[in-house]
Coordinates of C-alpha atoms and ligand atoms in Angstrom, one line a residue:
X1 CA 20.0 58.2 -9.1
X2 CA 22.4 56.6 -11.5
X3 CA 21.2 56.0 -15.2
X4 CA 21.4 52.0 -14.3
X5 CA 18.8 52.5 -11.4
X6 CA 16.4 54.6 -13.0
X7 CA 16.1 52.2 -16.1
X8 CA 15.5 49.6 -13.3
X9 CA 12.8 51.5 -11.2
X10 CA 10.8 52.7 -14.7
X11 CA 10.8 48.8 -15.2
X12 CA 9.5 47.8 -12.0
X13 CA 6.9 50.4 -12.7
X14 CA 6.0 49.3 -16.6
X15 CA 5.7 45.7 -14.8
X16 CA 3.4 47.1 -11.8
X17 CA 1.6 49.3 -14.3
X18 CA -2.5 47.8 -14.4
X19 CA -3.1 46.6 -18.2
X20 CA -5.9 48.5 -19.4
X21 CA -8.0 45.8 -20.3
X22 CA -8.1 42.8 -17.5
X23 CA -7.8 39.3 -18.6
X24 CA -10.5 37.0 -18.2
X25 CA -10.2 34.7 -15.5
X26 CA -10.3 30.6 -16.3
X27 CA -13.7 29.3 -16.6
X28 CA -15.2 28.8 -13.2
X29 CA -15.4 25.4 -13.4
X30 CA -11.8 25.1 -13.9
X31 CA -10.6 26.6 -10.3
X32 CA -11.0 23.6 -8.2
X33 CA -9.8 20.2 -7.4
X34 CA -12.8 18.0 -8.3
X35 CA -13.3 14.1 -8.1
X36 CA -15.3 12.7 -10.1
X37 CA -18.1 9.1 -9.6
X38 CA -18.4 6.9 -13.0
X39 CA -21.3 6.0 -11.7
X40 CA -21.1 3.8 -14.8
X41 CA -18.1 2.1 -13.6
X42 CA -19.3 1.1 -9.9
X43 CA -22.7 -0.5 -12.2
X44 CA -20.6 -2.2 -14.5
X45 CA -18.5 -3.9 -11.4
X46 CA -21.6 -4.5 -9.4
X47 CA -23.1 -6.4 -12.1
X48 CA -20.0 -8.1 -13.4
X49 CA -20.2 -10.0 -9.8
X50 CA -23.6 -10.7 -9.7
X51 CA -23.6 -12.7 -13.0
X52 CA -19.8 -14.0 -12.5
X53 CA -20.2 -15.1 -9.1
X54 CA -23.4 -16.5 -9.5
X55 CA -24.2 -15.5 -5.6
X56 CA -26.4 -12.3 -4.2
X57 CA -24.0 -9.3 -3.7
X58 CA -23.7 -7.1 -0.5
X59 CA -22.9 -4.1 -1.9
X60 CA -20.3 -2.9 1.2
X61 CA -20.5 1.3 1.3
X62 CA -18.9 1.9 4.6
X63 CA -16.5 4.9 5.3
X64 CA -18.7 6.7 2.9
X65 CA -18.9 4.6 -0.5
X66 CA -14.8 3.7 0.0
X67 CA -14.5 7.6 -0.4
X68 CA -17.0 7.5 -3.5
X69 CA -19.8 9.4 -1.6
X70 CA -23.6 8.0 -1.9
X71 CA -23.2 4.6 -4.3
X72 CA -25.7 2.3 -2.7
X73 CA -28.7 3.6 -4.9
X74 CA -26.1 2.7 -8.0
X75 CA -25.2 -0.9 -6.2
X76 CA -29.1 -2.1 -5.9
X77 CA -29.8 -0.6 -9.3
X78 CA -27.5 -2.9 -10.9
X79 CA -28.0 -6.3 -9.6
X80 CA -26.9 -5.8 -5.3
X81 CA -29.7 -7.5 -3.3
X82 CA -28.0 -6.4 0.4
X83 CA -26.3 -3.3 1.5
X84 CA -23.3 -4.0 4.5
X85 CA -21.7 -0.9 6.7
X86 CA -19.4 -1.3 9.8
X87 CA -21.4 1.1 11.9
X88 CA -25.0 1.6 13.2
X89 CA -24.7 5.3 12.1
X90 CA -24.1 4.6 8.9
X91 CA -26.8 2.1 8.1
X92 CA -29.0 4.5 9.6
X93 CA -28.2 7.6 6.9
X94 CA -28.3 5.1 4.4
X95 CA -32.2 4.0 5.8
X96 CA -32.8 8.3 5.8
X97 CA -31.6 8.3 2.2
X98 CA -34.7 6.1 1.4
X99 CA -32.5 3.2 1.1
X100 CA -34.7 -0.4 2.5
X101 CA -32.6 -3.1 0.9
X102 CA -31.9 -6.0 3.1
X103 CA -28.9 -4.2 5.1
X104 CA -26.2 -5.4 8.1
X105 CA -24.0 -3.6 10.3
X106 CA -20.9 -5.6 11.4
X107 CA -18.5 -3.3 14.0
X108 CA -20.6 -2.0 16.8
X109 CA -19.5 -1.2 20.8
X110 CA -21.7 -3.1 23.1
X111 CA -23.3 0.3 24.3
X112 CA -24.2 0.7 20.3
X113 CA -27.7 2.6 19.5
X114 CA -29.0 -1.3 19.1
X115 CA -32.7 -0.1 19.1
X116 CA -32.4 2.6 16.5
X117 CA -31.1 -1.0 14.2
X118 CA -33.9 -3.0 15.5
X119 CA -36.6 -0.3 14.7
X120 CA -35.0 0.2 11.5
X121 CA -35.3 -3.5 10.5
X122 CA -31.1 -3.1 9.9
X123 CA -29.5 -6.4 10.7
X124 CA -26.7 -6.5 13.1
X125 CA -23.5 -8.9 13.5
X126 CA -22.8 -10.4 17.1
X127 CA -19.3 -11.4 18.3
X128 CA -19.9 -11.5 22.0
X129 CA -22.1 -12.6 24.4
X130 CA -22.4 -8.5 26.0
X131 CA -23.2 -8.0 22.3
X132 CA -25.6 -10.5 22.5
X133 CA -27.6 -9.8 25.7
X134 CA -27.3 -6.2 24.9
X135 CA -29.1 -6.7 21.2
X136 CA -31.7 -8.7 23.4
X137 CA -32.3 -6.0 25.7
X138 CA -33.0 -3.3 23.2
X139 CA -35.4 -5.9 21.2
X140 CA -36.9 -6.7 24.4
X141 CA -37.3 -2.6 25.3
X142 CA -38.3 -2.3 21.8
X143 CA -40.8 -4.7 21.5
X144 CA -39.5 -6.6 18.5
X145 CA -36.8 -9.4 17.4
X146 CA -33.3 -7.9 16.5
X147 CA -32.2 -9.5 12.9
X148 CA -28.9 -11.1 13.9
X149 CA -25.4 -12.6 12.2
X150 CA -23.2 -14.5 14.5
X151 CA -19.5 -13.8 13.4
X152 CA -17.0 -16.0 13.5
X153 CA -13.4 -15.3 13.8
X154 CA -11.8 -17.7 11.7
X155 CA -8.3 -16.3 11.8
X156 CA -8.4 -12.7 11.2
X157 CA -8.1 -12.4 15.4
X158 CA -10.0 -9.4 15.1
X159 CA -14.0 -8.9 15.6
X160 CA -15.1 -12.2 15.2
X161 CA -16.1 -14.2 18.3
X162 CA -13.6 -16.7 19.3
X163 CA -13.8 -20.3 18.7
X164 CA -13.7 -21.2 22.0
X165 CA -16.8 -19.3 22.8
X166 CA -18.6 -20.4 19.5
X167 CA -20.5 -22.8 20.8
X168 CA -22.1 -21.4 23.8
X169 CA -22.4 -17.9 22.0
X170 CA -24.8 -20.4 19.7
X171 CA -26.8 -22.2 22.6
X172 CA -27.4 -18.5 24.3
X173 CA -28.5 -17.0 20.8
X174 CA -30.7 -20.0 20.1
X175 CA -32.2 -19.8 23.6
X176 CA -33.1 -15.9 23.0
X177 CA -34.2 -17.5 19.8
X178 CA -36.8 -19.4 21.4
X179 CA -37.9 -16.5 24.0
X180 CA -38.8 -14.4 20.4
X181 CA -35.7 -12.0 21.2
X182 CA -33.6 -12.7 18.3
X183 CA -33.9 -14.5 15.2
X184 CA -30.7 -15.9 14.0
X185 CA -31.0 -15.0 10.4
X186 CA -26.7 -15.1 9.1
X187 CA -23.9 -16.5 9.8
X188 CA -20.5 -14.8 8.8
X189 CA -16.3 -15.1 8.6
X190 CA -14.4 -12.9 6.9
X191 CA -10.6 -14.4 5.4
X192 CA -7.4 -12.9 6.3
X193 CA -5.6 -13.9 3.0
X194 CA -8.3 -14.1 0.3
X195 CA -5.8 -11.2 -1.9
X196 CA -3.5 -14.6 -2.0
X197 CA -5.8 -16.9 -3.6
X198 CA -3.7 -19.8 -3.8
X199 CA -2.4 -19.3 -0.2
X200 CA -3.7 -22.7 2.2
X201 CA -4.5 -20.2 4.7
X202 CA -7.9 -20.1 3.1
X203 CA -8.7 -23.3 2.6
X204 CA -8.2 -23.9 6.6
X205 CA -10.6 -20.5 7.4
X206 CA -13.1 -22.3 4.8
X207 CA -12.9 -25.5 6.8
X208 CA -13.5 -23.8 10.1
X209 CA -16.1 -21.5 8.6
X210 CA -17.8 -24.6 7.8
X211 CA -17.2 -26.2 11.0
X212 CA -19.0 -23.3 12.7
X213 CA -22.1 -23.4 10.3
X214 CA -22.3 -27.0 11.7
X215 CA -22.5 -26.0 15.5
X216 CA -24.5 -23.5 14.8
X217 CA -27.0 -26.1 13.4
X218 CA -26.8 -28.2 16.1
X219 CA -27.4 -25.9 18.4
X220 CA -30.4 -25.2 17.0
X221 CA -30.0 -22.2 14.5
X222 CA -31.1 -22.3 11.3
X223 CA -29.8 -19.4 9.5
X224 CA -30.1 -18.5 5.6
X225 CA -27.7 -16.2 4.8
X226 CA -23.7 -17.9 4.7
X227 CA -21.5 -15.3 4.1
X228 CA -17.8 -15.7 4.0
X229 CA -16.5 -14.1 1.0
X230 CA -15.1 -10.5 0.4
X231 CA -14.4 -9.2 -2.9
X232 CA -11.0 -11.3 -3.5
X233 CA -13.2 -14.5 -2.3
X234 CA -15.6 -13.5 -4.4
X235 CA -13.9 -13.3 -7.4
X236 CA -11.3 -15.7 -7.2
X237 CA -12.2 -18.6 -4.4
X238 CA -15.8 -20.0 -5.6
X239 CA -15.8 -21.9 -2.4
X240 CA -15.9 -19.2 -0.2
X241 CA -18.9 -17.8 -1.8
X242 CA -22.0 -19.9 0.0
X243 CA -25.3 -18.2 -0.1
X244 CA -23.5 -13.8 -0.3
X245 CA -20.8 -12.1 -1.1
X246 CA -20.2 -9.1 1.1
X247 CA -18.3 -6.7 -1.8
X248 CA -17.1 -3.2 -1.0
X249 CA -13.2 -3.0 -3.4
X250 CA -15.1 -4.6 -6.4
X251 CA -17.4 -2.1 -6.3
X252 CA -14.8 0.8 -6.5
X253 CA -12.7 -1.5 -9.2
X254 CA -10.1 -3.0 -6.9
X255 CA -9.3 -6.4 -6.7
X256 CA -7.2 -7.0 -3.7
X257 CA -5.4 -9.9 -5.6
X258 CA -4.2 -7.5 -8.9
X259 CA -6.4 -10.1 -11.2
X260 CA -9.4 -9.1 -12.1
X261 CA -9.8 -6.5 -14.6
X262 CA -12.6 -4.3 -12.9
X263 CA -13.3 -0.7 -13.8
X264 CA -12.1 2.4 -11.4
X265 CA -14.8 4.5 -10.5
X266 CA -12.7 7.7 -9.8
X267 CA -10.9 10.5 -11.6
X268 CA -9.5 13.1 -9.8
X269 CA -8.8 16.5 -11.1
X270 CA -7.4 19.7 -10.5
X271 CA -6.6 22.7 -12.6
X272 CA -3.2 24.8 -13.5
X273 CA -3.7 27.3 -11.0
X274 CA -0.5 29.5 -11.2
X275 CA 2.7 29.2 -13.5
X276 CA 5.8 30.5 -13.6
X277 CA 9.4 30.1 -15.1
X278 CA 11.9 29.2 -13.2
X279 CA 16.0 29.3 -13.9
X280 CA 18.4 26.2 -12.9
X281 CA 18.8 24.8 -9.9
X282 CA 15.2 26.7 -8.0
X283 CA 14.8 24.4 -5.1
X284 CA 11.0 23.7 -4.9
X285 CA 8.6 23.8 -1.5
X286 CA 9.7 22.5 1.4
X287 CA 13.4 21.4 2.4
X288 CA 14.2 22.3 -1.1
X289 CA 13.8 18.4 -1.8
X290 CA 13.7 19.2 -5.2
X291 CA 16.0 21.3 -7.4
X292 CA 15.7 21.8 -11.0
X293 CA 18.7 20.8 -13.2
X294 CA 17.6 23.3 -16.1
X295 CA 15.1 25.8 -16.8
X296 CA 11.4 24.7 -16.9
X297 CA 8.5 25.8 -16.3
X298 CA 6.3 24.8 -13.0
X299 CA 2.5 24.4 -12.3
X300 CA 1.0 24.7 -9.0
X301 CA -2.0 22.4 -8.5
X302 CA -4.5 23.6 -5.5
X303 CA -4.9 19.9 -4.0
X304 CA -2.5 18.4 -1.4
X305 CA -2.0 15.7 1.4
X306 CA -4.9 18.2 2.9
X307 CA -7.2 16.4 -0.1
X308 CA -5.9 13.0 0.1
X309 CA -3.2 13.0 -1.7
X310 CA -0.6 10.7 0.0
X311 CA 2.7 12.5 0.8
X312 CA 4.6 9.7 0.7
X313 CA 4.5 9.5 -3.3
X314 CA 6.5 12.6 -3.2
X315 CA 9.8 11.3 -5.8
X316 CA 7.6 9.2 -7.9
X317 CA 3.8 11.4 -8.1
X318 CA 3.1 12.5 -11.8
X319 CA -0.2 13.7 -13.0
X320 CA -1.5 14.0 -17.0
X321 CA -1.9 17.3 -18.9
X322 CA -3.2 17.1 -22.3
X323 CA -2.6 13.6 -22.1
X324 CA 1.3 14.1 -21.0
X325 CA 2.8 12.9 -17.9
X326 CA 4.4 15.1 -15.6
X327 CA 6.1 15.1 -12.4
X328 CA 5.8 16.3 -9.1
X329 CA 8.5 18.0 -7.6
X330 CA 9.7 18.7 -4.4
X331 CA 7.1 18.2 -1.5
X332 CA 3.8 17.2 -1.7
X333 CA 1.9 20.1 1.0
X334 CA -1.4 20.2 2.3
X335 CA -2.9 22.3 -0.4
X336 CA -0.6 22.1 -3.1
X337 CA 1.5 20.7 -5.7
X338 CA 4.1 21.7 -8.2
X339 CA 4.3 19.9 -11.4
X340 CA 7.6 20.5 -14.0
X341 CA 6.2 21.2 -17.1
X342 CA 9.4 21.6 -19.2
X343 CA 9.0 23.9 -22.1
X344 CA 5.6 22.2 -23.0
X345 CA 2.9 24.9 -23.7
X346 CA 0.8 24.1 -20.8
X347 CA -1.4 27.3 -19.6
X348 CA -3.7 28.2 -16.7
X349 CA -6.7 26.6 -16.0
X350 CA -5.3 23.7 -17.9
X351 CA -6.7 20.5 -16.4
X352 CA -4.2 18.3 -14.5
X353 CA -5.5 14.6 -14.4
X354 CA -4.0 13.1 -11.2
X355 CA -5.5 9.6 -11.1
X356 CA -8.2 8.2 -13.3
X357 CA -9.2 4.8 -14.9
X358 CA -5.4 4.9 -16.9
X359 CA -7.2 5.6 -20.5
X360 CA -6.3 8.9 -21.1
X361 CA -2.3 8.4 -20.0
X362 CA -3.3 9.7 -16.5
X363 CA -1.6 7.7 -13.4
X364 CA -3.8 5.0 -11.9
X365 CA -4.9 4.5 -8.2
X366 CA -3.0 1.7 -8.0
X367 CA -0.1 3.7 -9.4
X368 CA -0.9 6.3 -6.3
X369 CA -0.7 3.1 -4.0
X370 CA 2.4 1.7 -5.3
X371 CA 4.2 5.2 -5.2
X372 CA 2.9 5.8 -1.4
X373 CA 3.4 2.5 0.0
X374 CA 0.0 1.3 0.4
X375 CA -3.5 -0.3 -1.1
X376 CA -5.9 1.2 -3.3
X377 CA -8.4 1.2 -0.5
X378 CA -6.5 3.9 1.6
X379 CA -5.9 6.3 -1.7
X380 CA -10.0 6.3 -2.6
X381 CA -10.9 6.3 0.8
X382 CA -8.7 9.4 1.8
X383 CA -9.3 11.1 -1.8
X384 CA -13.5 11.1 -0.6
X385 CA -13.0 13.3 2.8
X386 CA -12.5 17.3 1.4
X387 CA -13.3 17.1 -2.0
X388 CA -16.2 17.4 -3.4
X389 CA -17.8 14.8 -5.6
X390 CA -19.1 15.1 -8.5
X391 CA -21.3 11.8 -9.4
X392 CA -21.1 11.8 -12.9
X393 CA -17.7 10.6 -14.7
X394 CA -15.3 12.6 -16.2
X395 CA -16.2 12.1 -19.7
X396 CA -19.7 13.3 -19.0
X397 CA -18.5 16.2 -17.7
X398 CA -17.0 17.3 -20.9
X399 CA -19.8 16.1 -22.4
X400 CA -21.9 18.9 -23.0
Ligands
PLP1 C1 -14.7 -4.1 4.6 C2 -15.3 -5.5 4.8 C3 -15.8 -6.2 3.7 C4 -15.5 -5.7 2.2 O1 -14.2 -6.2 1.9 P1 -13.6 -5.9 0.4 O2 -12.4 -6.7 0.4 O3 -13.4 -4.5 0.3 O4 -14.6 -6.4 -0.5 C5 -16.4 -7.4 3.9 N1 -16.6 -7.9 5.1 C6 -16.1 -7.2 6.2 C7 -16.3 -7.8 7.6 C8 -15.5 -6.0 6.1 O5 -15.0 -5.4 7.2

């Protein structure tokens, strides 16, 4: 063995060689992506449309809380009178959880479990006449009256019933009415371009919202609930409000238009879990997509498209370390990240802020949306599916 390659191996060996006293591993707390619920945030929205809309709020929790996990309890604490889902399912975990608010399930097949509704006093929308006979059925079976809405499709050409049909859907519900079957309690339209305010599309969905409220009552319903108005209705189109405002976006801080200031509800974490220094031009992950121009230092993050994370943001994805912003290099994979930290002194277990309310420099969900091509909705909804919650916010958690 040469001199050259003996100095080399004894290296390799020093560097292999156990230290004699381990190093303690980060806090436990620190290993995992978490995402946290201001609980504080979703009560501050909820109430800021109760009192500014003047109208009852349907707190809408479908596809789990938007992502947020179980937020209904915070909704009816904080001024929601009604609690909307798409599916029978849901309403009926939400009914196990305790919950017996005034609730309505909108998007159900005509084979849907109508009777488990019915027995659980859940209200259900109709857009058909199968719906309609079937709801009838199960309330005859069942022995009591199914709680209906009859839903209008006033442009959106998706689960509303048609206007053509409107009429007779009305003169069949209000015979099934009579028989004690169903009891026409809501009427409801949902607009296709509320996020535009200003847009005229909205004022001709009002008009033939208001047109259907008409037949209805002249068919012979009388139903007390109007509702037209989602969250960018609610907020911004006072005329689409009538007697509730179904709200699910408010509730998580989005305003579909970009107006409103309303208060995100999620921050989403995870820690430095490996580091290492890297010369110029390392090509990072996949493809090599990225490649440094000097040397820097990278952190891997344990969260990836796997978690939520949309892949698409890949070029313009940063994330917050002690209140720094940092980029993401090179692919976004399904469990990971790498951030370039530069020469900053950023160390393991160091929490990385991906996405939070914007107050503490970290990147925004609408800055996640903007980067990935899409609406805030899809980010929080996605971000809810593998990690786990935490329902307390992020400054709680530091709290103690
Ligand atoms: C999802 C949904 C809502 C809630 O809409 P936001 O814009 O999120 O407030 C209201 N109504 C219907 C029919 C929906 O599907």
């Amino acid at each position: 063995m040469t001199a050259a390659a003996a100095h080399a191996s004894a290296q390799v060996a020093a560097q292999a060689a156990v230290p004699a006293v381990l190093p303690a591993p980060p806090p436990a707390a620190h290993r995992l992506a978490e995402l946290y619920v201001d609980r504080r945030a979703i009560a501050r929205n909820v109430r800021h449309f109760a009192h500014a809309t003047g109208t009852p709020v349907m707190a809408v929790v479908k596809a789990d809380g938007f992502g947020h996990g179980d937020v209904a309890e915070i909704a009816l604490a904080n001024g929601a009178t009604w609690v909307g889902v798409a599916t029978i399912p849901e309403a009926m975990r939400l009914r196990e959880r305790g919950i017996a608010a005034p609730m309505l399930s909108w998007l159900n097949p005509v084979d849907a479990d109508w009777e488990d509704a019915i027995g659980a006093g859940i209200d259900v929308a109709v857009t058909s006449f199968e719906q309609l006979y079937a709801v009838a059925s199960a309330a005859e079976r069942a022995g009591g009256t199914a709680r209906l809405h009859l839903h209008l499709d006033i442009g959106m050409s998706r689960e509303g019933a048609p206007a053509e049909s409107w009429s007779a859907l009305c003169v069949a519900a209000a015979a099934l009415e009579t028989a004690g079957r169903v009891r026409v309690v809501g009427i409801m339209g949902h607009l296709s371009s509320a996020e535009t305010p200003a847009s005229r599309q909205n004022d001709v969905e009002r008009l033939r919202f208001v047109n259907g409220v008409r037949v209805a009552h002249r068919r012979g319903l009388t139903p007390s609930e109007l509702h037209l108005a989602a969250t960018a209705g609610a907020l911004h189109r006072p005329d689409s409000r009538f007697t509730l405002s179904r709200v699910g976006a408010g509730l998580y801080g989005i305003d579909p238009a970009g107006i409103a200031a309303l208060t995100p509800a999620l921050t989403l974490t995870a820690p430095v879990a490996h580091l290492r220094r890297v010369a110029a031009n390392t090509g990072i992950g996949y493809g090599h997509d990225h490649t440094t121009a000097r040397a820097t230092t990278l952190a891997v993050l344990p969260i990836g498209y796997g978690d939520g994370l949309p892949r698409a943001a890949q070029e313009h994805a940063q994330v917050a370390i002690r209140g720094r912003r940092y980029p993401i290099v090179g692919r976004i994979s399904m469990d990971q990240v790498v951030v370039d930290v530069g020469n900053d002194a950023v160390e393991l277990g160091d929490i990385a802020v991906l996405m939070g309310p914007g107050t503490r420099h970290e990147p925004t969900m609408r800055d996640w949306a903007e980067w990935s091509g899409t609406i805030e909705h899809e980010i929080v909804t996605r971000l809810g599916v593998r990690n786990s919650r935490v329902l307390r916010s992020y400054d709680e958690r530091w709290a103690r």
